[in-house]
Amino acid sequence: MKNDEILYWLQNNDEHELQKLWKSADDIRSLYVGSQVHLRGLIEFSNHCRRKCAYCGINTNNNNISRYRMSEQEILNCAGDAVDYGYGTVVLQSGEDIGVKTEWLAKIIQKIKSKTPLAVTLSVGERSFKDLETWKKSGADRYLLRFETSDPVLYQRIHPSLPGQKSNRFILLEQLKKLDYEVGSGVMIGIPGQTYETLAKDLSLFKYLNLDMIGVGPYIPHPDTKLVKQPQFINKKEQVPNTELMTYKVVALTRILCPEANIPSTTALATLNIKQGRELGLERGANVVMPNITPPQYRKLYEIYPAKACLQETTEQCHTCMKNRILYLGRETGTGPGNRKHQVL
């Protein structure tokens, strides 16, 4: 799919025409990754963060939230829940927390890998090569690091570098590949200042980077962030909307461009459409969901954007609801770790 075709679909809002896009994405999903929907148990183990990201509610400048860091035993208990629910993976996610020491997290990874059949995915921000290597040797299987946007000016505006350092997530993604992680990345959709041309480039980059996992979701404004208080605007015709429909289009195009990748139907989609957001994502190219197994007292404090779906549900309720939704679609819950399927058709 060439750039002009990607742009055509990004800017196309004709309901009849879009049915063709949805069908193409779903057919490719069925052909390459099958009917299984893999469940990844999400553990949001710390909301401490050293970054000043202009869009994120847990950025270090936000003094309106209570900070927490789960204990080793609490994390291991959540991993035990994931096993009980039949999940194949746990995702250990946090802010970019320098209080998370390398060896502490390595020990937790080792215990999960030695005591359970789970795959371990890490999503803890930008860390040194040494840290990444240590965690890989400890048994971590995957690493998620979204590049958010390929526009360097926009990226610096929303994700300022640390003092004396310059962020380059593309270099980090290459390092993760060299360490033999399964690598995941992705973007936000509708960031103030994001153009259709930039988003089309992002989609082409997914294919070029040969990503194993790709997560995309809408920009949802958080009231305690710089981007809300001092938004940056461009020509309205060029601005990508942060809508539910645009998110489905990006999910579908991602599946067409990267047929083998694991693509989640995200909580952000459920936040925009609590009744069927996740389901429509699954019908338009996605094959992964990430039920939240973080203890509820912490879950409500991991507020990267407001009003996240399912905050009041127990982990048991979340599991049951997710499983029933998958079965209702005529799909089946995945078994095992759900690695990327490399195949030649």
CSV table of C-alpha atoms in Angstrom, one decimal:
chain,number,residue,atom,x,y,z
A,1,MET,CA,0.0,0.0,0.0
A,2,LYS,CA,1.5,3.3,-1.1
A,3,ASN,CA,1.4,6.6,0.7
A,4,ASP,CA,-1.4,8.1,-1.5
A,5,GLU,CA,-3.6,5.1,-0.8
A,6,ILE,CA,-3.0,5.4,3.0
A,7,LEU,CA,-3.9,9.1,2.8
A,8,TYR,CA,-7.0,8.2,0.8
A,9,TRP,CA,-8.3,5.9,3.6
A,10,LEU,CA,-7.3,8.2,6.4
A,11,GLN,CA,-9.3,11.1,4.9
A,12,ASN,CA,-12.2,8.9,3.7
A,13,ASN,CA,-15.4,9.2,5.8
A,14,ASP,CA,-17.8,7.5,3.4
A,15,GLU,CA,-19.5,4.7,5.4
A,16,HIS,CA,-20.1,2.5,2.4
A,17,GLU,CA,-16.5,2.8,1.2
A,18,LEU,CA,-15.1,2.1,4.7
A,19,GLN,CA,-16.9,-1.2,4.8
A,20,LYS,CA,-14.4,-2.3,2.2
A,21,LEU,CA,-11.5,-1.3,4.4
A,22,TRP,CA,-13.0,-3.1,7.4
A,23,LYS,CA,-13.5,-6.3,5.4
A,24,SER,CA,-10.1,-6.2,3.9
A,25,ALA,CA,-8.5,-5.8,7.3
A,26,ASP,CA,-10.6,-8.5,8.9
A,27,ASP,CA,-9.9,-11.0,6.1
A,28,ILE,CA,-6.1,-10.4,6.4
A,29,ARG,CA,-6.3,-10.8,10.2
A,30,SER,CA,-8.1,-14.1,9.7
A,31,LEU,CA,-5.7,-15.3,7.1
A,32,TYR,CA,-2.5,-14.4,9.0
A,33,VAL,CA,-3.2,-14.6,12.7
A,34,GLY,CA,-6.4,-16.6,12.8
A,35,SER,CA,-9.5,-16.3,15.0
A,36,GLN,CA,-7.8,-16.4,18.4
A,37,VAL,CA,-7.9,-13.2,20.5
A,38,HIS,CA,-4.9,-13.2,22.9
A,39,LEU,CA,-5.3,-11.8,26.3
A,40,ARG,CA,-2.4,-10.0,28.0
A,41,GLY,CA,-2.8,-9.3,31.7
A,42,LEU,CA,-1.9,-5.7,32.3
A,43,ILE,CA,-0.1,-4.8,35.6
A,44,GLU,CA,0.4,-1.1,36.0
A,45,PHE,CA,2.9,-1.4,38.8
A,46,SER,CA,4.1,2.2,39.2
A,47,ASN,CA,2.8,5.6,38.3
A,48,HIS,CA,6.1,7.4,39.2
A,49,CYS,CA,7.6,9.1,36.1
A,50,ARG,CA,10.6,11.3,35.5
A,51,ARG,CA,9.3,12.7,32.1
A,52,LYS,CA,7.4,15.9,31.4
A,53,CYS,CA,5.3,14.5,28.6
A,54,ALA,CA,2.8,17.2,27.6
A,55,TYR,CA,0.0,14.7,27.1
A,56,CYS,CA,0.3,12.3,29.9
A,57,GLY,CA,-1.5,12.5,33.3
A,58,ILE,CA,1.3,10.8,35.2
A,59,ASN,CA,4.0,13.2,34.0
A,60,THR,CA,6.4,14.4,36.8
A,61,ASN,CA,4.9,17.9,36.9
A,62,ASN,CA,1.4,16.7,37.8
A,63,ASN,CA,1.1,17.2,41.5
A,64,ASN,CA,-2.6,16.3,41.6
A,65,ILE,CA,-2.2,12.6,41.7
A,66,SER,CA,-1.0,10.2,44.5
A,67,ARG,CA,2.1,8.2,43.5
A,68,TYR,CA,2.5,4.5,44.1
A,69,ARG,CA,4.8,1.7,43.4
A,70,MET,CA,3.6,-1.9,43.9
A,71,SER,CA,5.6,-4.4,45.9
A,72,GLU,CA,7.3,-7.5,44.5
A,73,GLN,CA,4.7,-9.7,46.2
A,74,GLU,CA,1.8,-7.6,44.8
A,75,ILE,CA,3.1,-8.0,41.3
A,76,LEU,CA,3.6,-11.7,41.7
A,77,ASN,CA,0.1,-12.1,43.1
A,78,CYS,CA,-1.2,-10.4,39.9
A,79,ALA,CA,0.9,-12.8,37.8
A,80,GLY,CA,-0.8,-15.6,39.7
A,81,ASP,CA,-4.2,-14.2,38.8
A,82,ALA,CA,-3.1,-14.1,35.1
A,83,VAL,CA,-2.3,-17.8,35.3
A,84,ASP,CA,-5.6,-18.6,36.9
A,85,TYR,CA,-7.5,-16.7,34.2
A,86,GLY,CA,-5.6,-18.6,31.5
A,87,TYR,CA,-3.7,-15.7,30.1
A,88,GLY,CA,-0.5,-16.3,28.2
A,89,THR,CA,1.2,-13.0,28.9
A,90,VAL,CA,1.6,-10.4,31.6
A,91,VAL,CA,2.5,-6.8,30.7
A,92,LEU,CA,4.5,-5.0,33.4
A,93,GLN,CA,3.9,-1.3,32.7
A,94,SER,CA,5.0,1.8,34.6
A,95,GLY,CA,5.9,5.4,34.1
A,96,GLU,CA,9.6,6.0,33.4
A,97,ASP,CA,10.4,5.4,37.0
A,98,ILE,CA,14.0,5.7,38.1
A,99,GLY,CA,13.0,4.2,41.4
A,100,VAL,CA,12.5,0.9,39.6
A,101,LYS,CA,16.0,-0.5,40.0
A,102,THR,CA,17.3,-2.8,37.4
A,103,GLU,CA,18.0,-5.8,39.7
A,104,TRP,CA,14.7,-5.5,41.5
A,105,LEU,CA,12.7,-5.8,38.3
A,106,ALA,CA,15.1,-8.5,37.0
A,107,LYS,CA,14.3,-10.6,40.1
A,108,ILE,CA,10.6,-10.2,39.6
A,109,ILE,CA,10.9,-11.3,35.9
A,110,GLN,CA,13.0,-14.3,37.0
A,111,LYS,CA,10.3,-15.4,39.5
A,112,ILE,CA,7.5,-15.0,37.0
A,113,LYS,CA,9.4,-17.0,34.4
A,114,SER,CA,10.4,-19.8,36.9
A,115,LYS,CA,7.0,-20.2,38.6
A,116,THR,CA,4.6,-19.7,35.7
A,117,PRO,CA,4.3,-20.4,31.9
A,118,LEU,CA,3.7,-16.7,31.2
A,119,ALA,CA,5.4,-14.6,28.7
A,120,VAL,CA,6.6,-11.3,30.2
A,121,THR,CA,6.3,-8.0,28.3
A,122,LEU,CA,7.9,-4.8,29.7
A,123,SER,CA,6.6,-1.3,29.1
A,124,VAL,CA,8.7,0.9,31.3
A,125,GLY,CA,10.0,3.7,29.0
A,126,GLU,CA,13.5,4.6,27.9
A,127,ARG,CA,16.1,2.7,29.8
A,128,SER,CA,19.8,2.1,29.2
A,129,PHE,CA,21.1,-0.8,27.0
A,130,LYS,CA,22.5,-2.4,30.1
A,131,ASP,CA,19.1,-2.4,31.8
A,132,LEU,CA,17.4,-3.8,28.7
A,133,GLU,CA,20.1,-6.5,28.4
A,134,THR,CA,19.8,-7.5,32.1
A,135,TRP,CA,16.0,-7.9,31.8
A,136,LYS,CA,16.3,-9.9,28.6
A,137,LYS,CA,18.8,-12.3,30.3
A,138,SER,CA,16.4,-12.5,33.2
A,139,GLY,CA,13.7,-13.9,30.9
A,140,ALA,CA,11.7,-10.9,29.6
A,141,ASP,CA,10.2,-11.8,26.2
A,142,ARG,CA,8.9,-8.5,24.8
A,143,TYR,CA,9.3,-4.8,25.1
A,144,LEU,CA,6.8,-2.0,24.2
A,145,LEU,CA,8.0,1.4,23.4
A,146,ARG,CA,5.7,3.6,21.3
A,147,PHE,CA,7.4,6.3,19.2
A,148,GLU,CA,4.1,8.3,19.3
A,149,THR,CA,4.8,10.3,16.2
A,150,SER,CA,7.5,10.3,13.5
A,151,ASP,CA,7.4,14.1,13.3
A,152,PRO,CA,10.6,15.2,15.2
A,153,VAL,CA,9.3,18.7,16.0
A,154,LEU,CA,5.9,17.4,17.2
A,155,TYR,CA,7.6,14.7,19.2
A,156,GLN,CA,9.9,17.1,21.0
A,157,ARG,CA,6.9,19.4,21.8
A,158,ILE,CA,4.9,16.6,23.4
A,159,HIS,CA,7.8,14.5,24.8
A,160,PRO,CA,10.7,16.9,25.9
A,161,SER,CA,14.1,15.3,26.4
A,162,LEU,CA,15.7,14.8,29.7
A,163,PRO,CA,18.4,17.4,30.6
A,164,GLY,CA,21.5,16.7,28.7
A,165,GLN,CA,19.9,13.9,26.7
A,166,LYS,CA,18.0,13.6,23.5
A,167,SER,CA,15.3,11.0,23.0
A,168,ASN,CA,15.6,8.8,20.0
A,169,ARG,CA,13.2,5.9,20.3
A,170,PHE,CA,14.1,4.5,16.9
A,171,ILE,CA,17.6,3.8,18.1
A,172,LEU,CA,16.1,2.1,21.2
A,173,LEU,CA,13.9,0.0,19.1
A,174,GLU,CA,16.9,-1.2,17.1
A,175,GLN,CA,18.7,-2.0,20.3
A,176,LEU,CA,15.7,-4.0,21.5
A,177,LYS,CA,15.8,-6.0,18.3
A,178,LYS,CA,19.5,-6.7,18.7
A,179,LEU,CA,18.8,-8.1,22.2
A,180,ASP,CA,16.2,-10.4,20.6
A,181,TYR,CA,13.1,-9.0,22.2
A,182,GLU,CA,9.8,-9.2,20.4
A,183,VAL,CA,9.4,-5.5,19.8
A,184,GLY,CA,6.3,-3.4,20.0
A,185,SER,CA,5.7,0.3,19.2
A,186,GLY,CA,2.9,2.5,18.0
A,187,VAL,CA,1.5,6.0,17.9
A,188,MET,CA,-1.2,8.3,19.2
A,189,ILE,CA,-3.9,9.5,16.9
A,190,GLY,CA,-5.0,13.1,16.8
A,191,ILE,CA,-2.3,14.8,18.8
A,192,PRO,CA,-2.7,18.5,18.4
A,193,GLY,CA,-0.4,19.4,15.5
A,194,GLN,CA,-0.5,16.0,13.9
A,195,THR,CA,-1.2,16.1,10.1
A,196,TYR,CA,-2.5,13.4,7.8
A,197,GLU,CA,0.9,13.3,6.0
A,198,THR,CA,2.7,12.6,9.3
A,199,LEU,CA,0.2,9.8,10.3
A,200,ALA,CA,0.6,8.2,6.9
A,201,LYS,CA,4.4,8.2,7.4
A,202,ASP,CA,3.9,6.6,10.8
A,203,LEU,CA,1.9,3.8,9.2
A,204,SER,CA,4.6,3.2,6.6
A,205,LEU,CA,7.2,3.1,9.4
A,206,PHE,CA,5.3,0.3,11.1
A,207,LYS,CA,6.0,-1.9,8.0
A,208,TYR,CA,9.6,-0.6,7.6
A,209,LEU,CA,10.4,-1.3,11.3
A,210,ASN,CA,9.0,-4.9,10.9
A,211,LEU,CA,7.3,-4.6,14.4
A,212,ASP,CA,6.1,-7.6,16.2
A,213,MET,CA,3.4,-5.7,18.1
A,214,ILE,CA,1.7,-2.4,17.2
A,215,GLY,CA,-0.5,-0.4,19.5
A,216,VAL,CA,-2.4,2.6,18.3
A,217,GLY,CA,-4.9,4.7,20.3
A,218,PRO,CA,-6.5,8.1,20.3
A,219,TYR,CA,-5.2,11.2,22.0
A,220,ILE,CA,-7.5,11.7,25.0
A,221,PRO,CA,-6.9,15.1,26.7
A,222,HIS,CA,-6.0,15.1,30.3
A,223,PRO,CA,-6.9,18.2,32.2
A,224,ASP,CA,-3.6,18.4,34.2
A,225,THR,CA,-1.3,18.4,31.2
A,226,LYS,CA,0.5,21.2,29.3
A,227,LEU,CA,-1.0,20.1,25.9
A,228,VAL,CA,-4.5,20.8,27.2
A,229,LYS,CA,-3.5,24.1,28.9
A,230,GLN,CA,-1.4,25.3,25.9
A,231,PRO,CA,-2.6,23.5,22.8
A,232,GLN,CA,-0.8,23.9,19.5
A,233,PHE,CA,-3.0,24.2,16.5
A,234,ILE,CA,-2.5,23.8,12.8
A,235,ASN,CA,-4.8,24.3,9.8
A,236,LYS,CA,-8.0,22.5,10.7
A,237,LYS,CA,-8.0,20.6,7.4
A,238,GLU,CA,-4.6,19.2,8.1
A,239,GLN,CA,-5.3,18.2,11.7
A,240,VAL,CA,-5.9,14.5,12.3
A,241,PRO,CA,-9.0,14.1,14.6
A,242,ASN,CA,-8.7,12.1,17.7
A,243,THR,CA,-11.9,10.2,17.0
A,244,GLU,CA,-13.1,6.7,17.4
A,245,LEU,CA,-13.5,6.4,13.6
A,246,MET,CA,-10.0,7.5,12.9
A,247,THR,CA,-8.7,5.0,15.4
A,248,TYR,CA,-10.5,2.2,13.6
A,249,LYS,CA,-9.0,3.3,10.3
A,250,VAL,CA,-5.5,3.3,11.7
A,251,VAL,CA,-6.1,-0.2,13.2
A,252,ALA,CA,-7.3,-1.5,9.9
A,253,LEU,CA,-4.5,0.0,7.8
A,254,THR,CA,-2.0,-1.3,10.3
A,255,ARG,CA,-3.3,-4.8,9.8
A,256,ILE,CA,-3.2,-4.5,6.0
A,257,LEU,CA,0.4,-3.1,6.1
A,258,CYS,CA,1.6,-5.5,8.8
A,259,PRO,CA,-0.4,-8.7,8.5
A,260,GLU,CA,1.5,-10.8,11.0
A,261,ALA,CA,1.7,-8.3,13.8
A,262,ASN,CA,-0.1,-8.6,17.1
A,263,ILE,CA,-2.4,-5.6,17.3
A,264,PRO,CA,-4.5,-4.8,20.4
A,265,SER,CA,-8.0,-3.3,20.6
A,266,THR,CA,-7.1,-0.9,23.3
A,267,THR,CA,-8.7,0.3,26.5
A,268,ALA,CA,-8.7,3.8,25.0
A,269,LEU,CA,-11.2,2.5,22.3
A,270,ALA,CA,-13.4,1.2,25.1
A,271,THR,CA,-13.1,4.6,26.8
A,272,LEU,CA,-14.5,6.3,23.7
A,273,ASN,CA,-17.2,3.6,23.2
A,274,ILE,CA,-17.8,1.5,26.3
A,275,LYS,CA,-20.5,-0.6,24.7
A,276,GLN,CA,-18.6,-1.9,21.7
A,277,GLY,CA,-15.3,-0.1,21.2
A,278,ARG,CA,-13.1,-3.1,21.8
A,279,GLU,CA,-15.4,-5.3,19.7
A,280,LEU,CA,-15.3,-3.0,16.7
A,281,GLY,CA,-11.5,-2.9,17.0
A,282,LEU,CA,-11.4,-6.7,16.9
A,283,GLU,CA,-13.6,-6.7,13.8
A,284,ARG,CA,-11.4,-4.3,12.0
A,285,GLY,CA,-8.0,-5.9,12.3
A,286,ALA,CA,-7.1,-6.3,16.0
A,287,ASN,CA,-6.3,-9.7,17.6
A,288,VAL,CA,-5.3,-8.8,21.2
A,289,VAL,CA,-7.0,-7.4,24.3
A,290,MET,CA,-5.3,-6.3,27.5
A,291,PRO,CA,-7.6,-6.9,30.5
A,292,ASN,CA,-6.3,-4.9,33.5
A,293,ILE,CA,-5.3,-7.1,36.4
A,294,THR,CA,-3.9,-4.2,38.5
A,295,PRO,CA,-5.4,-4.0,42.0
A,296,PRO,CA,-8.3,-1.5,41.8
A,297,GLN,CA,-6.8,0.8,44.5
A,298,TYR,CA,-3.8,1.4,42.2
A,299,ARG,CA,-5.6,1.2,38.8
A,300,LYS,CA,-7.5,4.4,39.5
A,301,LEU,CA,-4.2,6.2,40.1
A,302,TYR,CA,-2.6,5.2,36.8
A,303,GLU,CA,-4.4,8.0,35.0
A,304,ILE,CA,-2.5,8.6,31.8
A,305,TYR,CA,-5.8,9.9,30.5
A,306,PRO,CA,-9.1,10.5,32.4
A,307,ALA,CA,-12.1,8.3,32.7
A,308,LYS,CA,-10.5,5.1,31.6
A,309,ALA,CA,-12.9,2.2,31.0
A,310,CYS,CA,-13.4,-0.5,33.6
A,311,LEU,CA,-11.9,1.4,36.5
A,312,GLN,CA,-14.5,0.1,38.9
A,313,GLU,CA,-14.4,-3.5,37.9
A,314,THR,CA,-12.6,-6.2,39.8
A,315,THR,CA,-10.1,-8.3,38.0
A,316,GLU,CA,-12.6,-11.2,38.0
A,317,GLN,CA,-15.3,-9.0,36.5
A,318,CYS,CA,-12.9,-7.6,33.9
A,319,HIS,CA,-11.8,-11.1,32.9
A,320,THR,CA,-15.4,-12.5,32.6
A,321,CYS,CA,-16.6,-9.5,30.6
A,322,MET,CA,-13.7,-9.7,28.2
A,323,LYS,CA,-14.1,-13.4,27.6
A,324,ASN,CA,-17.8,-13.1,27.0
A,325,ARG,CA,-17.3,-10.2,24.5
A,326,ILE,CA,-14.8,-12.3,22.5
A,327,LEU,CA,-17.1,-15.3,22.4
A,328,TYR,CA,-20.0,-13.1,21.4
A,329,LEU,CA,-18.0,-12.1,18.3
A,330,GLY,CA,-17.6,-15.8,17.3
A,331,ARG,CA,-13.9,-15.6,18.1
A,332,GLU,CA,-12.0,-17.8,20.6
A,333,THR,CA,-9.7,-16.8,23.4
A,334,GLY,CA,-6.0,-17.5,22.6
A,335,THR,CA,-3.9,-20.0,24.3
A,336,GLY,CA,-0.2,-19.9,25.2
A,337,PRO,CA,2.0,-16.8,24.9
A,338,GLY,CA,0.7,-15.7,21.5
A,339,ASN,CA,4.0,-14.8,19.9
A,340,ARG,CA,4.1,-13.2,16.5
A,341,LYS,CA,3.5,-15.8,13.8
A,342,HIS,CA,6.1,-15.6,11.0
A,343,GLN,CA,4.7,-17.3,8.0
A,344,VAL,CA,4.9,-17.4,4.2
A,345,LEU,CA,1.6,-17.7,2.4
